[in-house]
Amino acid sequence: MSLDQPHVDTSPKVSDEVRKTTCYMCACRCGINVHMKDGKVAYIEGNKDHPVNQGVLCAKGSAGIMQHNAPSRLQAPLKRVGPRGSGKFEEISWDEALDIAVGLLKPIREKNPEKLAFFTGRDQSQSFTGLWAQSYGTPNFAAHGGFCSVNMAAAGIYTMGGAFWEFGQPDWDLTKMVMIFGVAEDHDSNPIKIGIGKAKKNGAKVVGVNPIRTGYNAVADDWVGITPGTDGLFILSMIHCLMKAGKIDLDYLARFTNASVLINEDPKSEQRGLFLRDADGQPQVIDRRTGKLAPWNGAGVEPDLAGTHRAKGVTHRSVFHSMAERYMSDEYAPENVAEKCGLTPARIRQMAAELARVAFDEAIELDREWADFRGVTHSKMVGRPVSFHAMRGISAHSNGFQTCRALHTLQIILGTVETPGGMRFKPPYPKPATAHPKPHCKVTPGEALDGPHLGYTQGPEDLCINDDGSPIRIDKAYSWENPMSAHGLMHMVISNAHAGVPYKIDTLFMYMANMSWNSSMNTSGVMNMLTDTDEDGNYVIPNIIYSDAYSSEMVAYADLVLPDTTYLERHDCISLLDRPICEADGVADAIRWPVVEPDRDVRGFQSVLCDLGGRLGMPGFVNEDGSTKYKDYADYITNHIRRPGVGPLAGFRGNGDDHGRGEVNPNQIDRYIENGGFWIEHVPDDCAYFKPFNAAYQDWAVKMGFYDVVQPYIFQLYVEPMRKFQLASEGIGTRQPPDHLRDRIKETMDPLPIWYAPFEDSHVDPDEFPIHALTQRPMAMYHSWGTQNAWLRQIHGHNPLYLPTKVWEANGFEEGDWAKVSSAHGFIVVPVAHQASLNENTVWTWNAIGKRKGAWALEEDASETTKGFLLNHLIHELLPPKGDGLRWANSDPITGQAAWFDLRVKIEKTDQANHCLPAVPAIKSPVPKGPKELKWKVGE
C-alpha cells in the first residue's frame, strides 16, 4: 500500500452545540439531542438521560430533521381568493390575518358562542386549547380522541381510574407474561420496544392478539390471529374459563373492587340495579367480621365477596353474584364463541390456563410494608406477574367500550392491576371517574362557558342536552346518542354542521386536523360538504379557519390559514394537566423550545391563540385593564395557574426547588432547558404499587398536586352510572331518552361488560361483504405529516392491500395484481400483496400513506398519489340504511368513538392497474413543488 494515501477524517465533528428538547414525530414524546452546526440543525439523536426513551430513537424521530426542512412547510398567513377547495390563496400579513379572525370570532362570541366549532388534532396541548375554548364560551370543543382511542381511555377511567399507554404500562421489570391486544407500532413505540426487549431477556412470554402479525406481534412468542371485533368475546370466554376453574384472586376482588358491593335487587324500586347506600351515600358491603352492612371504606372493614342482605322480603346480592351468574353461563363457553372469534375452543382454554398458571403459580412478593385506606397494614406487596397492554385495535369498534372494559375486568379478576409484575399506573394516574370534572355546556353570550367541556358523566343529569332532549353540542357528545363521550366526536363535526343538525354553525376553527383526507370517514363526502353551497350560493359551512405547519389536503378548504411552526421552532408543554410523559416509577413532564428560529413568516399556534384571546377580551387571557395577559405561549406556560400552586409545568417551581406544587418561577423554562427539556420525580418505594388503595401514595399524590384531597377508591367492575342510563331507558327519572334509542341504551349500556356484534354486521349483508378490512400504522410512520418526509418516504412511499392466503388463492391473485375492493359505501382499486400471517378473513393496509395530488409539495405522479390509497373512501360516518327510517352513526353507542375497524368489504381481481382509484383531482398548493432531490449542507 502506498504511503501517500489521502487523509480521511473518519470522525468528523457532528456539531458545535447540542440542544435538548422533545420529539414530535409521534405521540411518544421521546427526549432528543438536536445537534446544531452554524446555527442550523445537523443531526438528531435520542437523549440517553430521558425517562421515556433512554436514548432510543426510531426512524421517525431521526427523520425529524427532514420534517423541519420539508418543502411543504407553509410560508405565511393565507387568505383564500379562489373557490373553496381550489387551493388559490394570497399571502397576507399577520396583522391582516388576525384582524380577519377577530372579525369572524368577535360577533359570534358576543351573540351566539355555540356558532363556533373549535376542534384540534394531535396538538398535545389540550389543556390549553380547552381552556381557550372555555374562555371563548363555545360548548363545541374537543380533540382527536373521539376517532382514535376514547373507548380505551374512558373504559379504563370508569372501570379502574386509568388504562394503557399514557395512563399505565406493564411492569416490564417483573412481569412473566405480557399479553398485548390490538397494539400497532406507532403509539409509545420506543418504551414498548424497550419493554418487550427487557421482558424477553428476563424470560417472560409475550403474546400478541391481533388479526395482523407485524411489529410487536411478529416478535411475540405466541400470536392469536383473532377475527376483528371479537376481542371482547374472546376475553369474556377466558373469564368464563378462569371463574369455572376458580382461578381468580378472591381476596383482591373483595378488598379492592366493588365486587363486594351490594346491588338493590328490588324489582319494584326505582333504585333497582343501583348500589345499596347508607345515609352518607356510601355503597354498602357485608363486613365479614360482623355479618352486617358496612360502608365500603369503613376502618378495618373486611368486605364479604359473597355477601347478601335481606330486607323487606328482598335479597340484595353483591356484584360478584351477578358476575358469577353471567360469566359462568354457557353463553361464554369456548365451544360457543370460538368460531366467531376465528379460534378453536382449545386455543381459548389454553390461553386462559396460561394466564392462570403464571398469575397463581409464579406469584411474586416484594418485602415492602404498606398500609391501605382502611388502615390495614400489609407486610408484603404481593403480585401476580401477568400484564396486559392494548390500544386502538380493540378500541375503534362499535363494541369497543365494552370490549375495553372486559379486558380491564380480566386483569382485575386475576389481581394484576397495580401489583408487582402486573399493569402499573403512570402518575398522575390513577384517578377515578368521579375525580374528573363533569362535562359543561351552559352558554352565555360574551362570557366564558360554565366549566370544562370534557368530562365523565355520572348519570342522565350530566348530559349536555336542552330541555327538549336535543343535543347542545354540534358533535352530539354527551347526548342520548353518546352519553359517555369523554373526548367528543371530532369525526361528526363537519357532517353535523353541513346537515344543520342539531343546528348550523358560523365558523369551523381547526388545528392539525386533516379532515378533508385521512382524518375523516367518508373522505369524498366530507370534501363535498366543505365546498357545498346553499340556494343563495353561500357556503353551507360559512367560514373555515385552519392552522397547520404544512400544505396538507385540508389547507385547500380553509378561508383563512394560520401557518404553524415546526416542532423545533416553538414552545410546547407536555403537561400533567394533559398528556404527560410519566412512567410508572416516576412523575414527569417536558417542554419543547425553539432550538432554531423560523425562517418563514409563521407563528406557533398556541401563541396565536394567546394573541387572539387578548384581542377578543376573553377572561383568563386579559388583565384587569384589558391588556393581553400572555405575550406568547412560553409566557402562558410559565405564569398560568390552574389551581393554587399548580401550573402547566410541575418541576422547578417557586425558587426552582419546589416540585409538584409551588409559586410561579419566572426562570422555569430555563431550568427545564438546563435539565435536558424534562423534569422527573421518582415515586417513593412504599407508594410504587397499589396506588388507588395505598395510603402513602394518596398523601404523596396530594403533595405533588395530582389532586387536592386524599381520595382512595376501589375498582368499578360494575359501573353504576351505566345502570342509571339504563333506568332512564326503562322510564325512570325526569330525563328520558327518545323512544328510538331506548332499546339500544338498555342493550349496550350494561354495567357489567358484555359483548355484542359490531353494528355494521347488522347493516350489511355479511355474505356479500365477508371480509374484514383494517388499517394499521407502521413503526416508521405516525400520521400523514410523516408521509411527506424525504427519509420516511423511502420506507413507505406506497401501500398495498395485504391479503391472507385464503383470499389470495380464492381469487387467483399473483404478484403485481390489483383488486377492486367494495364496501356498502363505495369502492377503491388498489395494488395487493400476499401475507400469510393474517386472520383468514381479514385484509389490511398501512394508514395514511395515500396522498391527494397537489398536496404536501409532492409531484403529482408521486407514488403516494398513484400507488398509495386510503381505506377511508370505503367508510361512512353513518351506517347503511336498514329499513327503519333512521341513519345510525357508525360509532360506539356509549362514547361515540368512530368505528373504523368494523368495515366489511368484498374483493375481486381487476385488470385496471397502475393507478389507485378513486383518483381525486389535483389541488393547487400554496407552496411550490419540492425539488427532485432534497439536499443541503450544514456547516463547512
CSV table of C-alpha atoms in Angstrom, one decimal, residues 238-573:
chain,number,residue,atom,x,y,z
A,238,MET,CA,-61.3,-16.6,29.1
A,239,ILE,CA,-63.0,-15.0,32.1
A,240,HIS,CA,-65.6,-17.9,31.9
A,241,CYS,CA,-62.8,-20.4,32.0
A,242,LEU,CA,-61.0,-18.8,34.9
A,243,MET,CA,-64.1,-18.5,37.0
A,244,LYS,CA,-65.1,-22.1,36.3
A,245,ALA,CA,-61.6,-23.2,37.4
A,246,GLY,CA,-61.6,-21.0,40.4
A,247,LYS,CA,-58.5,-19.2,39.2
A,248,ILE,CA,-59.4,-15.7,40.3
A,249,ASP,CA,-58.0,-13.6,43.1
A,250,LEU,CA,-60.8,-13.6,45.6
A,251,ASP,CA,-59.0,-11.6,48.3
A,252,TYR,CA,-58.1,-8.8,45.8
A,253,LEU,CA,-61.6,-8.7,44.4
A,254,ALA,CA,-63.1,-8.4,47.9
A,255,ARG,CA,-60.7,-5.7,49.2
A,256,PHE,CA,-60.0,-3.6,46.1
A,257,THR,CA,-63.0,-3.8,43.8
A,258,ASN,CA,-66.8,-3.2,44.1
A,259,ALA,CA,-67.4,-6.9,43.6
A,260,SER,CA,-68.4,-6.9,47.3
A,261,VAL,CA,-70.8,-4.0,47.0
A,262,LEU,CA,-74.5,-4.9,47.3
A,263,ILE,CA,-76.9,-4.2,44.5
A,264,ASN,CA,-80.5,-3.2,45.1
A,265,GLU,CA,-82.5,-6.1,43.6
A,266,ASP,CA,-86.0,-5.0,44.5
A,267,PRO,CA,-87.9,-5.2,41.2
A,268,LYS,CA,-90.4,-2.5,42.4
A,269,SER,CA,-87.7,0.0,43.4
A,270,GLU,CA,-86.7,2.9,41.2
A,271,GLN,CA,-83.2,2.3,42.5
A,272,ARG,CA,-83.1,-1.3,41.2
A,273,GLY,CA,-79.7,-2.2,39.9
A,274,LEU,CA,-78.0,0.6,41.8
A,275,PHE,CA,-75.9,0.2,44.9
A,276,LEU,CA,-77.3,0.0,48.4
A,277,ARG,CA,-76.1,3.1,50.2
A,278,ASP,CA,-76.0,4.4,53.8
A,279,ALA,CA,-77.2,7.8,55.0
A,280,ASP,CA,-73.9,9.3,53.9
A,281,GLY,CA,-74.3,7.9,50.4
A,282,GLN,CA,-71.6,5.3,50.8
A,283,PRO,CA,-72.0,2.0,48.9
A,284,GLN,CA,-72.6,-0.9,51.3
A,285,VAL,CA,-70.8,-4.2,51.7
A,286,ILE,CA,-71.2,-7.0,54.2
A,287,ASP,CA,-68.4,-6.9,56.8
A,288,ARG,CA,-67.1,-10.4,57.3
A,289,ARG,CA,-66.3,-9.6,61.0
A,290,THR,CA,-69.9,-8.8,61.9
A,291,GLY,CA,-72.0,-10.2,59.0
A,292,LYS,CA,-73.7,-6.8,58.9
A,293,LEU,CA,-73.9,-3.9,56.5
A,294,ALA,CA,-70.9,-1.5,56.5
A,295,PRO,CA,-69.6,1.2,54.2
A,296,TRP,CA,-67.0,0.0,51.6
A,297,ASN,CA,-64.4,2.3,53.1
A,298,GLY,CA,-65.0,1.8,56.8
A,299,ALA,CA,-62.0,1.4,59.0
A,300,GLY,CA,-61.0,-2.2,59.3
A,301,VAL,CA,-63.9,-3.4,57.2
A,302,GLU,CA,-63.4,-6.8,55.6
A,303,PRO,CA,-65.8,-6.9,52.7
A,304,ASP,CA,-67.6,-10.2,52.1
A,305,LEU,CA,-67.4,-11.1,48.4
A,306,ALA,CA,-70.4,-13.5,48.7
A,307,GLY,CA,-72.4,-11.1,50.9
A,308,THR,CA,-76.2,-10.8,50.8
A,309,HIS,CA,-78.7,-8.6,52.6
A,310,ARG,CA,-82.3,-9.5,53.2
A,311,ALA,CA,-84.7,-6.6,53.7
A,312,LYS,CA,-88.5,-6.3,53.2
A,313,GLY,CA,-88.7,-9.7,51.6
A,314,VAL,CA,-86.0,-8.9,49.0
A,315,THR,CA,-82.5,-10.4,49.0
A,316,HIS,CA,-79.9,-8.0,47.8
A,317,ARG,CA,-76.7,-9.6,46.4
A,318,SER,CA,-73.2,-8.5,45.8
A,319,VAL,CA,-71.8,-7.5,42.4
A,320,PHE,CA,-69.8,-10.8,42.5
A,321,HIS,CA,-73.1,-12.8,42.4
A,322,SER,CA,-74.1,-11.1,39.2
A,323,MET,CA,-70.6,-11.6,37.7
A,324,ALA,CA,-70.6,-15.3,38.5
A,325,GLU,CA,-74.1,-15.7,37.1
A,326,ARG,CA,-73.3,-14.0,33.9
A,327,TYR,CA,-69.7,-15.2,33.1
A,328,MET,CA,-70.1,-18.8,34.2
A,329,SER,CA,-73.0,-19.1,31.8
A,330,ASP,CA,-72.6,-21.4,28.8
A,331,GLU,CA,-73.1,-18.3,26.6
A,332,TYR,CA,-69.4,-17.6,27.1
A,333,ALA,CA,-68.1,-21.2,27.0
A,334,PRO,CA,-65.3,-21.6,24.4
A,335,GLU,CA,-67.3,-24.0,22.4
A,336,ASN,CA,-70.0,-21.4,21.9
A,337,VAL,CA,-67.7,-18.5,20.9
A,338,ALA,CA,-64.6,-19.9,19.3
A,339,GLU,CA,-65.9,-19.9,15.7
A,340,LYS,CA,-67.0,-16.3,15.9
A,341,CYS,CA,-63.5,-15.4,17.2
A,342,GLY,CA,-61.7,-17.3,14.4
A,343,LEU,CA,-60.2,-19.6,17.1
A,344,THR,CA,-60.7,-23.1,18.5
A,345,PRO,CA,-62.1,-23.9,21.9
A,346,ALA,CA,-58.8,-25.5,22.8
A,347,ARG,CA,-57.0,-22.3,21.9
A,348,ILE,CA,-59.2,-20.2,24.2
A,349,ARG,CA,-58.8,-22.7,27.1
A,350,GLN,CA,-55.0,-22.8,26.5
A,351,MET,CA,-54.7,-19.0,26.8
A,352,ALA,CA,-56.8,-18.9,30.0
A,353,ALA,CA,-54.8,-21.7,31.5
A,354,GLU,CA,-51.5,-20.0,30.8
A,355,LEU,CA,-52.7,-16.8,32.4
A,356,ALA,CA,-53.9,-18.7,35.4
A,357,ARG,CA,-50.6,-20.6,35.7
A,358,VAL,CA,-48.4,-17.6,35.6
A,359,ALA,CA,-50.7,-15.5,37.8
A,360,PHE,CA,-51.1,-18.0,40.6
A,361,ASP,CA,-48.2,-20.5,40.3
A,362,GLU,CA,-45.5,-17.9,39.7
A,363,ALA,CA,-46.7,-15.2,42.1
A,364,ILE,CA,-44.0,-12.8,43.4
A,365,GLU,CA,-43.6,-10.9,46.7
A,366,LEU,CA,-41.7,-7.7,47.5
A,367,ASP,CA,-40.6,-7.1,51.1
A,368,ARG,CA,-42.3,-3.7,51.3
A,369,GLU,CA,-44.7,-2.9,54.0
A,370,TRP,CA,-47.7,-0.7,53.1
A,371,ALA,CA,-51.0,0.4,54.6
A,372,ASP,CA,-54.3,0.5,52.8
A,373,PHE,CA,-57.0,3.1,53.0
A,374,ARG,CA,-59.0,1.0,55.6
A,375,GLY,CA,-56.0,1.2,58.0
A,376,VAL,CA,-54.8,-2.4,57.4
A,377,THR,CA,-51.1,-2.8,57.2
A,378,HIS,CA,-49.7,-5.4,54.7
A,379,SER,CA,-46.2,-6.8,55.4
A,380,LYS,CA,-45.5,-7.5,51.7
A,381,MET,CA,-46.5,-6.4,48.2
A,382,VAL,CA,-47.8,-9.5,46.5
A,383,GLY,CA,-48.0,-9.6,42.7
A,384,ARG,CA,-49.4,-11.8,40.0
A,385,PRO,CA,-46.9,-11.3,37.2
A,386,VAL,CA,-49.3,-11.2,34.2
A,387,SER,CA,-49.6,-7.9,32.4
A,388,PHE,CA,-51.7,-6.6,29.6
A,389,HIS,CA,-51.4,-3.8,27.1
A,390,ALA,CA,-53.9,-2.7,24.5
A,391,MET,CA,-54.6,0.1,22.1
A,392,ARG,CA,-56.7,1.2,19.1
A,393,GLY,CA,-57.2,-2.3,17.6
A,394,ILE,CA,-59.8,-3.2,20.3
A,395,SER,CA,-61.0,0.3,20.8
A,396,ALA,CA,-62.1,1.5,17.3
A,397,HIS,CA,-65.2,-0.7,17.1
A,398,SER,CA,-68.8,0.0,17.8
A,399,ASN,CA,-68.4,-2.5,20.7
A,400,GLY,CA,-65.1,-1.1,21.7
A,401,PHE,CA,-66.1,0.5,25.1
A,402,GLN,CA,-67.5,-2.8,26.4
A,403,THR,CA,-64.5,-4.7,25.0
A,404,CYS,CA,-62.0,-2.5,26.7
A,405,ARG,CA,-64.0,-2.9,30.0
A,406,ALA,CA,-63.9,-6.6,29.5
A,407,LEU,CA,-60.1,-6.5,29.2
A,408,HIS,CA,-59.8,-4.4,32.4
A,409,THR,CA,-62.1,-6.9,34.1
A,410,LEU,CA,-59.9,-9.8,33.1
A,411,GLN,CA,-56.8,-8.2,34.6
A,412,ILE,CA,-58.7,-7.2,37.7
A,413,ILE,CA,-60.1,-10.7,38.5
A,414,LEU,CA,-56.5,-12.1,38.2
A,415,GLY,CA,-55.4,-9.5,40.7
A,416,THR,CA,-52.8,-8.0,38.3
A,417,VAL,CA,-53.6,-4.3,38.3
A,418,GLU,CA,-51.2,-2.1,40.4
A,419,THR,CA,-49.4,-5.2,41.7
A,420,PRO,CA,-45.8,-6.2,41.1
A,421,GLY,CA,-45.4,-7.8,37.7
A,422,GLY,CA,-48.8,-6.6,36.5
A,423,MET,CA,-50.2,-3.4,35.0
A,424,ARG,CA,-49.0,-0.2,36.7
A,425,PHE,CA,-50.5,3.3,36.5
A,426,LYS,CA,-48.4,6.2,35.5
A,427,PRO,CA,-48.7,9.3,37.8
A,428,PRO,CA,-50.8,11.5,37.9
A,429,TYR,CA,-53.0,8.4,37.3
A,430,PRO,CA,-54.8,6.6,38.8
A,431,LYS,CA,-57.8,8.9,39.0
A,432,PRO,CA,-61.4,7.5,39.3
A,433,ALA,CA,-64.1,8.9,37.0
A,434,THR,CA,-65.5,10.8,40.0
A,435,ALA,CA,-62.2,12.8,40.4
A,436,HIS,CA,-62.6,14.2,36.9
A,437,PRO,CA,-64.8,17.1,36.0
A,438,LYS,CA,-68.2,16.5,34.5
A,439,PRO,CA,-68.9,18.0,31.1
A,440,HIS,CA,-70.1,21.6,30.9
A,441,CYS,CA,-72.2,23.2,28.2
A,442,LYS,CA,-74.0,26.3,29.6
A,443,VAL,CA,-73.6,29.1,27.0
A,444,THR,CA,-73.8,32.8,27.9
A,445,PRO,CA,-73.1,35.3,25.1
A,446,GLY,CA,-70.0,37.3,25.8
A,447,GLU,CA,-68.9,35.2,28.7
A,448,ALA,CA,-66.9,32.0,29.4
A,449,LEU,CA,-68.5,28.6,29.4
A,450,ASP,CA,-69.6,27.4,32.9
A,451,GLY,CA,-66.8,24.9,33.1
A,452,PRO,CA,-64.6,22.4,31.2
A,453,HIS,CA,-66.1,20.9,28.1
A,454,LEU,CA,-65.0,17.3,28.5
A,455,GLY,CA,-65.5,15.1,31.5
A,456,TYR,CA,-67.2,12.0,32.8
A,457,THR,CA,-71.0,11.8,33.1
A,458,GLN,CA,-72.3,10.0,36.2
A,459,GLY,CA,-75.9,9.8,35.0
A,460,PRO,CA,-78.6,11.4,32.8
A,461,GLU,CA,-78.4,14.6,34.9
A,462,ASP,CA,-74.9,15.3,33.4
A,463,LEU,CA,-75.9,15.1,29.8
A,464,CYS,CA,-75.4,18.2,27.5
A,465,ILE,CA,-78.9,18.4,26.3
A,466,ASN,CA,-81.6,21.0,26.1
A,467,ASP,CA,-85.0,20.8,27.9
A,468,ASP,CA,-86.5,19.1,24.8
A,469,GLY,CA,-83.7,16.5,24.9
A,470,SER,CA,-81.8,17.8,21.8
A,471,PRO,CA,-78.0,17.9,21.9
A,472,ILE,CA,-76.3,21.2,22.9
A,473,ARG,CA,-73.0,20.3,21.2
A,474,ILE,CA,-72.6,20.2,17.4
A,475,ASP,CA,-71.0,16.8,17.6
A,476,LYS,CA,-73.8,15.4,19.8
A,477,ALA,CA,-71.3,14.4,22.5
A,478,TYR,CA,-72.9,13.8,25.9
A,479,SER,CA,-76.3,13.4,24.3
A,480,TRP,CA,-78.6,10.3,24.4
A,481,GLU,CA,-76.8,9.1,21.3
A,482,ASN,CA,-73.4,9.1,23.0
A,483,PRO,CA,-73.9,9.5,26.8
A,484,MET,CA,-70.4,8.9,28.0
A,485,SER,CA,-68.4,10.6,25.2
A,486,ALA,CA,-65.4,11.8,27.3
A,487,HIS,CA,-63.4,13.0,24.2
A,488,GLY,CA,-66.1,14.4,21.9
A,489,LEU,CA,-66.8,13.3,18.3
A,490,MET,CA,-64.5,15.2,16.0
A,491,HIS,CA,-65.4,12.9,13.1
A,492,MET,CA,-69.0,14.1,13.3
A,493,VAL,CA,-68.5,17.8,13.4
A,494,ILE,CA,-68.4,18.5,9.6
A,495,SER,CA,-71.3,16.2,8.7
A,496,ASN,CA,-73.5,17.6,11.5
A,497,ALA,CA,-72.6,21.2,10.7
A,498,HIS,CA,-73.4,20.6,7.0
A,499,ALA,CA,-76.7,19.0,7.8
A,500,GLY,CA,-77.5,21.8,10.3
A,501,VAL,CA,-78.3,19.1,12.9
A,502,PRO,CA,-78.6,19.9,15.8
A,503,TYR,CA,-78.1,23.5,14.4
A,504,LYS,CA,-76.0,25.4,11.9
A,505,ILE,CA,-72.7,26.9,12.8
A,506,ASP,CA,-70.9,30.0,11.5
A,507,THR,CA,-67.2,29.2,11.8
A,508,LEU,CA,-65.3,26.0,11.9
A,509,PHE,CA,-61.9,26.5,13.5
A,510,MET,CA,-59.5,23.6,13.3
A,511,TYR,CA,-55.8,22.8,14.1
A,512,MET,CA,-53.8,19.9,12.7
A,513,ALA,CA,-56.9,18.0,11.8
A,514,ASN,CA,-56.6,16.7,8.2
A,515,MET,CA,-60.4,16.3,7.9
A,516,SER,CA,-60.6,16.5,4.1
A,517,TRP,CA,-58.4,13.5,3.7
A,518,ASN,CA,-57.2,10.8,6.1
A,519,SER,CA,-58.8,12.1,9.4
A,520,SER,CA,-62.3,11.7,8.2
A,521,MET,CA,-64.6,8.8,7.5
A,522,ASN,CA,-66.4,9.3,4.1
A,523,THR,CA,-63.5,11.3,2.7
A,524,SER,CA,-65.1,12.2,-0.6
A,525,GLY,CA,-68.3,13.2,1.1
A,526,VAL,CA,-66.6,15.5,3.6
A,527,MET,CA,-64.8,17.3,0.7
A,528,ASN,CA,-68.2,17.9,-0.8
A,529,MET,CA,-69.6,19.1,2.5
A,530,LEU,CA,-66.8,21.6,2.8
A,531,THR,CA,-67.5,23.1,-0.6
A,532,ASP,CA,-71.3,22.7,-0.7
A,533,THR,CA,-73.4,25.9,-1.2
A,534,ASP,CA,-77.0,26.7,-0.4
A,535,GLU,CA,-79.7,28.1,-2.7
A,536,ASP,CA,-78.2,31.6,-2.4
A,537,GLY,CA,-74.7,30.4,-3.4
A,538,ASN,CA,-73.3,30.8,0.1
A,539,TYR,CA,-71.2,28.0,1.6
A,540,VAL,CA,-73.2,25.8,3.9
A,541,ILE,CA,-70.4,26.0,6.4
A,542,PRO,CA,-69.8,29.7,6.1
A,543,ASN,CA,-66.3,30.2,7.4
A,544,ILE,CA,-63.3,27.9,7.9
A,545,ILE,CA,-60.1,28.9,9.8
A,546,TYR,CA,-57.4,26.3,9.7
A,547,SER,CA,-53.9,26.1,11.2
A,548,ASP,CA,-51.2,23.6,10.1
A,549,ALA,CA,-47.4,23.7,9.6
A,550,TYR,CA,-47.6,22.0,6.2
A,551,SER,CA,-49.6,22.2,2.9
A,552,SER,CA,-51.9,19.4,3.8
A,553,GLU,CA,-55.1,18.4,1.9
A,554,MET,CA,-57.2,20.4,4.5
A,555,VAL,CA,-55.4,23.7,3.7
A,556,ALA,CA,-57.2,23.9,0.4
A,557,TYR,CA,-60.6,24.1,2.1
A,558,ALA,CA,-59.8,26.9,4.5
A,559,ASP,CA,-60.8,30.6,4.0
A,560,LEU,CA,-58.0,31.7,6.4
A,561,VAL,CA,-54.8,29.7,7.0
A,562,LEU,CA,-52.7,30.5,10.1
A,563,PRO,CA,-49.3,28.8,9.5
A,564,ASP,CA,-47.8,27.0,12.4
A,565,THR,CA,-44.1,26.4,13.1
A,566,THR,CA,-42.3,23.1,13.1
A,567,TYR,CA,-41.8,21.4,16.4
A,568,LEU,CA,-38.2,22.6,16.6
A,569,GLU,CA,-39.2,26.2,16.3
A,570,ARG,CA,-41.7,26.7,19.1
A,571,HIS,CA,-42.5,26.2,22.7
A,572,ASP,CA,-44.7,23.3,23.8
A,573,CYS,CA,-45.7,21.9,27.1
